[in-house]
Coordinates of C-alpha atoms in Angstrom, one line a residue:
X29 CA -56.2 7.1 -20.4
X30 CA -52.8 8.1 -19.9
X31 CA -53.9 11.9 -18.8
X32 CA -56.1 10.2 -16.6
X33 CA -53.2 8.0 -15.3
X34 CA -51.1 10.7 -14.3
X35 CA -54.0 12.5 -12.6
X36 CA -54.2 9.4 -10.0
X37 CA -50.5 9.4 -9.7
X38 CA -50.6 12.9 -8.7
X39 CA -52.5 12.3 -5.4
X40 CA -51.6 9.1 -4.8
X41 CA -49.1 8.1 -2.3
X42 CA -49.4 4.3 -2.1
X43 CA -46.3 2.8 -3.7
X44 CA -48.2 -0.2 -5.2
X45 CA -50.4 1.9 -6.8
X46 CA -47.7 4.3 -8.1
X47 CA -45.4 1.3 -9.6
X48 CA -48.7 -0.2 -11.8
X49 CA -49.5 3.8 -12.6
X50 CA -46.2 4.4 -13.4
X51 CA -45.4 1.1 -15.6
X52 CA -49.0 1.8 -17.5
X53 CA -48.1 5.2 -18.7
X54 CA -44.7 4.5 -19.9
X55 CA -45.8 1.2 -21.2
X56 CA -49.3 3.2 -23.3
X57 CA -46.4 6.3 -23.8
X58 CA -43.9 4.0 -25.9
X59 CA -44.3 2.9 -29.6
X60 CA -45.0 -0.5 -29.4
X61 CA -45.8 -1.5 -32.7
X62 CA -42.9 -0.1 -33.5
X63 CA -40.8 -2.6 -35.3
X64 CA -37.6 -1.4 -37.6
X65 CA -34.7 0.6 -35.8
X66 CA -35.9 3.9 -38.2
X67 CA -39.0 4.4 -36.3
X68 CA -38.3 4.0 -32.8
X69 CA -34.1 4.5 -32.3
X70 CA -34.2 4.7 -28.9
X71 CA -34.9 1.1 -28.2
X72 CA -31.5 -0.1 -30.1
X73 CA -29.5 1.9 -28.4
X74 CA -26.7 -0.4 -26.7
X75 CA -27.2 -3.4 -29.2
X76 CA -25.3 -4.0 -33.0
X77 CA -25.8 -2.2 -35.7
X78 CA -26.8 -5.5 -37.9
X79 CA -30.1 -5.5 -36.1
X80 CA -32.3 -3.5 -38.0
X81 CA -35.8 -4.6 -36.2
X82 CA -36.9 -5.6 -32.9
X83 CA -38.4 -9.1 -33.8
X84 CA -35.1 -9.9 -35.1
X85 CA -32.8 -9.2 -32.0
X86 CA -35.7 -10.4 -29.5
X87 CA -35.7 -14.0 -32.0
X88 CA -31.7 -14.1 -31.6
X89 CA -31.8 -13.6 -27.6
X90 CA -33.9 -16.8 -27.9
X91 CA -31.7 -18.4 -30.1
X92 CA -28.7 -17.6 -27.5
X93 CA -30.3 -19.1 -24.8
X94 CA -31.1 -22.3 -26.6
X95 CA -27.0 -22.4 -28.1
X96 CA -26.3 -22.0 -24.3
X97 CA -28.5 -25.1 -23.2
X98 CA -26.4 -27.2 -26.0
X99 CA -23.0 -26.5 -24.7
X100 CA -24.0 -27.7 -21.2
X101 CA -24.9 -30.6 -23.0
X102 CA -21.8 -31.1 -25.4
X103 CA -19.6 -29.7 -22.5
X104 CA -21.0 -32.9 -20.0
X105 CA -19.0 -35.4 -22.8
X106 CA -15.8 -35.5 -20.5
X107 CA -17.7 -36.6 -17.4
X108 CA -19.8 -39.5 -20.0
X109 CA -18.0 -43.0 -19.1
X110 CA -14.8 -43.5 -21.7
X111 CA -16.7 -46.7 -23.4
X112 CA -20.1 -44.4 -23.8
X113 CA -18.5 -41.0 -25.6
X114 CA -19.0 -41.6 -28.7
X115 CA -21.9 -42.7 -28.8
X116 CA -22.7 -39.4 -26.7
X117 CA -21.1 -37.3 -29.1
X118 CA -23.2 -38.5 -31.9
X119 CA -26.4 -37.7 -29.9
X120 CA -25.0 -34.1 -28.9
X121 CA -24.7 -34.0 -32.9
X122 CA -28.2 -35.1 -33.6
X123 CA -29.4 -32.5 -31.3
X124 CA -27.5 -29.7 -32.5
X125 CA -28.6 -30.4 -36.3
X126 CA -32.3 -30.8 -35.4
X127 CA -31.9 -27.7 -32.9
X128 CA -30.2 -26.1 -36.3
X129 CA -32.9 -27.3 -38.3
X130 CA -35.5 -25.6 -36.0
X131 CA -33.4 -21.9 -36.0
X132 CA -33.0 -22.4 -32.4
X133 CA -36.5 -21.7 -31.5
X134 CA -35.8 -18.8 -31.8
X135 CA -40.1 -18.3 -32.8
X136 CA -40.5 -18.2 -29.1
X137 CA -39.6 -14.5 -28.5
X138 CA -40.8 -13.5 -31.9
X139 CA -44.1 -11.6 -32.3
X140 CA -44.5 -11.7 -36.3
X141 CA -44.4 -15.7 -35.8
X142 CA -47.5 -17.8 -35.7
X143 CA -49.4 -18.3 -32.7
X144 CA -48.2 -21.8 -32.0
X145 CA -44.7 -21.1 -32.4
X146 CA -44.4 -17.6 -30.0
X147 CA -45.0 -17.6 -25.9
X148 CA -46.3 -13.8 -26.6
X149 CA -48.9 -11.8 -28.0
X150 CA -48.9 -10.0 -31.4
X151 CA -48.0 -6.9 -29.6
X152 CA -44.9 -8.8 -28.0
X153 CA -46.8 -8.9 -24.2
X154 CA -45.0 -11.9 -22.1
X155 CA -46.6 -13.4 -19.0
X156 CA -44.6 -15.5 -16.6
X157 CA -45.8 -18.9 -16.2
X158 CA -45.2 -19.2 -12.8
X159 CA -42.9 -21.5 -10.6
X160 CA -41.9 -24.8 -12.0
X161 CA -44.4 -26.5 -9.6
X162 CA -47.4 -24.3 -10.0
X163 CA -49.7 -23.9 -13.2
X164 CA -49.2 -20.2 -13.3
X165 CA -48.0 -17.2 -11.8
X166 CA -49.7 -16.1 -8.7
X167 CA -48.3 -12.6 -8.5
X168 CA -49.4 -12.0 -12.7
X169 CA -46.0 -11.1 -14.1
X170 CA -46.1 -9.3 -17.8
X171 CA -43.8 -7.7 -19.6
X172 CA -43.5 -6.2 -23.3
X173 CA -39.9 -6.3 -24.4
X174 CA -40.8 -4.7 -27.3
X175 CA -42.2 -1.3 -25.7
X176 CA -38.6 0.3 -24.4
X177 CA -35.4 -0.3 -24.4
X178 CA -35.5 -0.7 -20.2
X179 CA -38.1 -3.4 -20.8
X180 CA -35.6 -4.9 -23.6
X181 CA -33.1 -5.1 -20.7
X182 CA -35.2 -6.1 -18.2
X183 CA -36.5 -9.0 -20.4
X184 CA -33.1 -10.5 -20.4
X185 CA -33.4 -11.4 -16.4
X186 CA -36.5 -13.6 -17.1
X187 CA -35.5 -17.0 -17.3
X188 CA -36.7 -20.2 -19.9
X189 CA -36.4 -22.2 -16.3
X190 CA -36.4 -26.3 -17.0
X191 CA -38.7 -28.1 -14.6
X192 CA -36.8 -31.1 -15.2
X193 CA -33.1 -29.4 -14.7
X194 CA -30.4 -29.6 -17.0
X195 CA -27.4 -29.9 -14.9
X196 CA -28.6 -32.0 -12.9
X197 CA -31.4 -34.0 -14.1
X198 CA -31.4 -34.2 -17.9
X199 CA -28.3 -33.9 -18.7
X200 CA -26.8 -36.7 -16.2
X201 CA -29.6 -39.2 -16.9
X202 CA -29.0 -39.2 -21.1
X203 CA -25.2 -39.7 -20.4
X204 CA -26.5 -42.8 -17.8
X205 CA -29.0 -44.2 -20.8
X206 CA -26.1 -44.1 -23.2
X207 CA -23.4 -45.5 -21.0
X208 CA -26.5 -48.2 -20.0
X209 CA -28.2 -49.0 -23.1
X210 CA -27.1 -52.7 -23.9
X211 CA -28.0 -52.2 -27.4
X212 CA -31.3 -50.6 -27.3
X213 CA -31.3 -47.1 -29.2
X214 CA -31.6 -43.8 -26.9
X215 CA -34.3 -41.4 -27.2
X216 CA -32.4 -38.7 -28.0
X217 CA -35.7 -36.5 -29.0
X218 CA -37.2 -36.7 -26.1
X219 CA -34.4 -35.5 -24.1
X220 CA -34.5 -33.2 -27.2
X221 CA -37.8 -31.9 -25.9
X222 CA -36.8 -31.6 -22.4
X223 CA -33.8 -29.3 -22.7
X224 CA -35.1 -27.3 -25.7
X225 CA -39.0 -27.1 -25.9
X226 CA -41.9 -25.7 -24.1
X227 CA -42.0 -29.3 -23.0
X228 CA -40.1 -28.7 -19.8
X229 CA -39.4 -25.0 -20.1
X230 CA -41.5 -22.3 -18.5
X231 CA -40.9 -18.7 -19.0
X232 CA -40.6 -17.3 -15.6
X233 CA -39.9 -14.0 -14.2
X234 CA -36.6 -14.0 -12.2
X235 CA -38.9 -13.5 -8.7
X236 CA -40.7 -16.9 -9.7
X237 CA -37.5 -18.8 -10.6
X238 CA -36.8 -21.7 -8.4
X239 CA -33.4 -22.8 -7.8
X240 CA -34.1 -25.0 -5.4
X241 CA -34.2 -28.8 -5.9
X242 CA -36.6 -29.8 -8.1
X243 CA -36.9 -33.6 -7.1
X244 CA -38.0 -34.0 -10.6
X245 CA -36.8 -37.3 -13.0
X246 CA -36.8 -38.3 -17.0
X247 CA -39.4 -40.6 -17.5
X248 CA -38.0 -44.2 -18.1
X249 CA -40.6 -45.4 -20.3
X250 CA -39.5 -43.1 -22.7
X251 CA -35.9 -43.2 -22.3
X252 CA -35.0 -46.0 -25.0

């Protein structure tokens, strides 16, 4: 296939062609299953020496994401209303212990985890789900991090994009159900689920990442 491949590219001219030719050869070319740092060296080069496979780093550039998502949450406690903060802080808290408890989702990115828990195939392939107000991606956007160490890089501008935002949406609307709750307990898991769970995140490619306004809101029913 990958003679073949090169034969096409050879006479072909068309640059759309070439791209898909060219992305299929070094993408068949590269050691994919490949998985500790011994057999395929060349794909760790740039990162720490403490990572010693590619599940492992791919698991903890998950995890970074999801630790970034909880600061923007525990970093909103100075705009909370003065009467409200605590009360705040101890959901921040909950979130960060359960999001502890759960290794940061970090089983997203991961290939060696069960189906259920990865967004990718056992080889490590990743399709983009498309815009955050269309059921998939109409232009087909894959990628296996795990192939190279340019797909590795190039992973890292794909985006776990909230349909619901964060800044604006999520975040703003629990710090108004705490400041507003009149005794009635928050549901702090289900703004859980919106900032850290396939619940409200899509994995997009950085061509079908929408910044505009989402016009999207928590649902009250399940606020309190």
């Amino acid at each position: 296939v990958i003679e073949e491949a090169r034969e096409m590219l050879s006479g072909e001219k068309a640059a759309e062609r070439q791209k898909v030719l060219v992305d299929l050869i070094q993408n068949l070319s590269e050691n994919i299953q490949a998985e500790e740092k011994e057999k395929d060296r060349k794909w760790f080069e740039g990162l720490e020496s403490r990572f010693k496979n590619k599940s492992s780093y791919l698991r903890y550039s998950c995890q970074s994401r999801m630790r970034s998502y909880l600061r923007q949450v525990i970093s909103y406690t100075s705009y909370v209303d003065p009467t409200a903060r605590d009360a705040y802080k101890k959901i921040t808290d909950l979130m960060g212990e359960k999001l502890k408890s759960m290794k940061y989702n970090g089983s997203y990115f991961d290939r060696r985890e069960e189906k259920a828990l990865r967004l990718c195939t056992p080889e490590g392939w990743f399709s983009c789900q498309g815009p955050f107000d269309s059921d998939h991606c109409p232009l087909k956007h894959s990628i296996n991090p795990y192939s190279n160490r340019e797909s590795r890089i190039l992973f890292s501008t794909w985006n776990l994009d909230h349909m619901y935002v964060s800044k604006r949406v999520i975040v703003p609307e629990l710090a108004e159900a705490v400041k507003k709750r009149n005794g009635r307990e928050v549901n702090w898991e289900y703004f859980y689920q919106l900032l850290f769970t396939m619940e409200n995140l899509k994995l997009v490619n950085i061509a079908c990442h929408e910044k505009l306004t989402h016009n999207l809101h928590c649902d009250n029913s399940r606020i309190y």
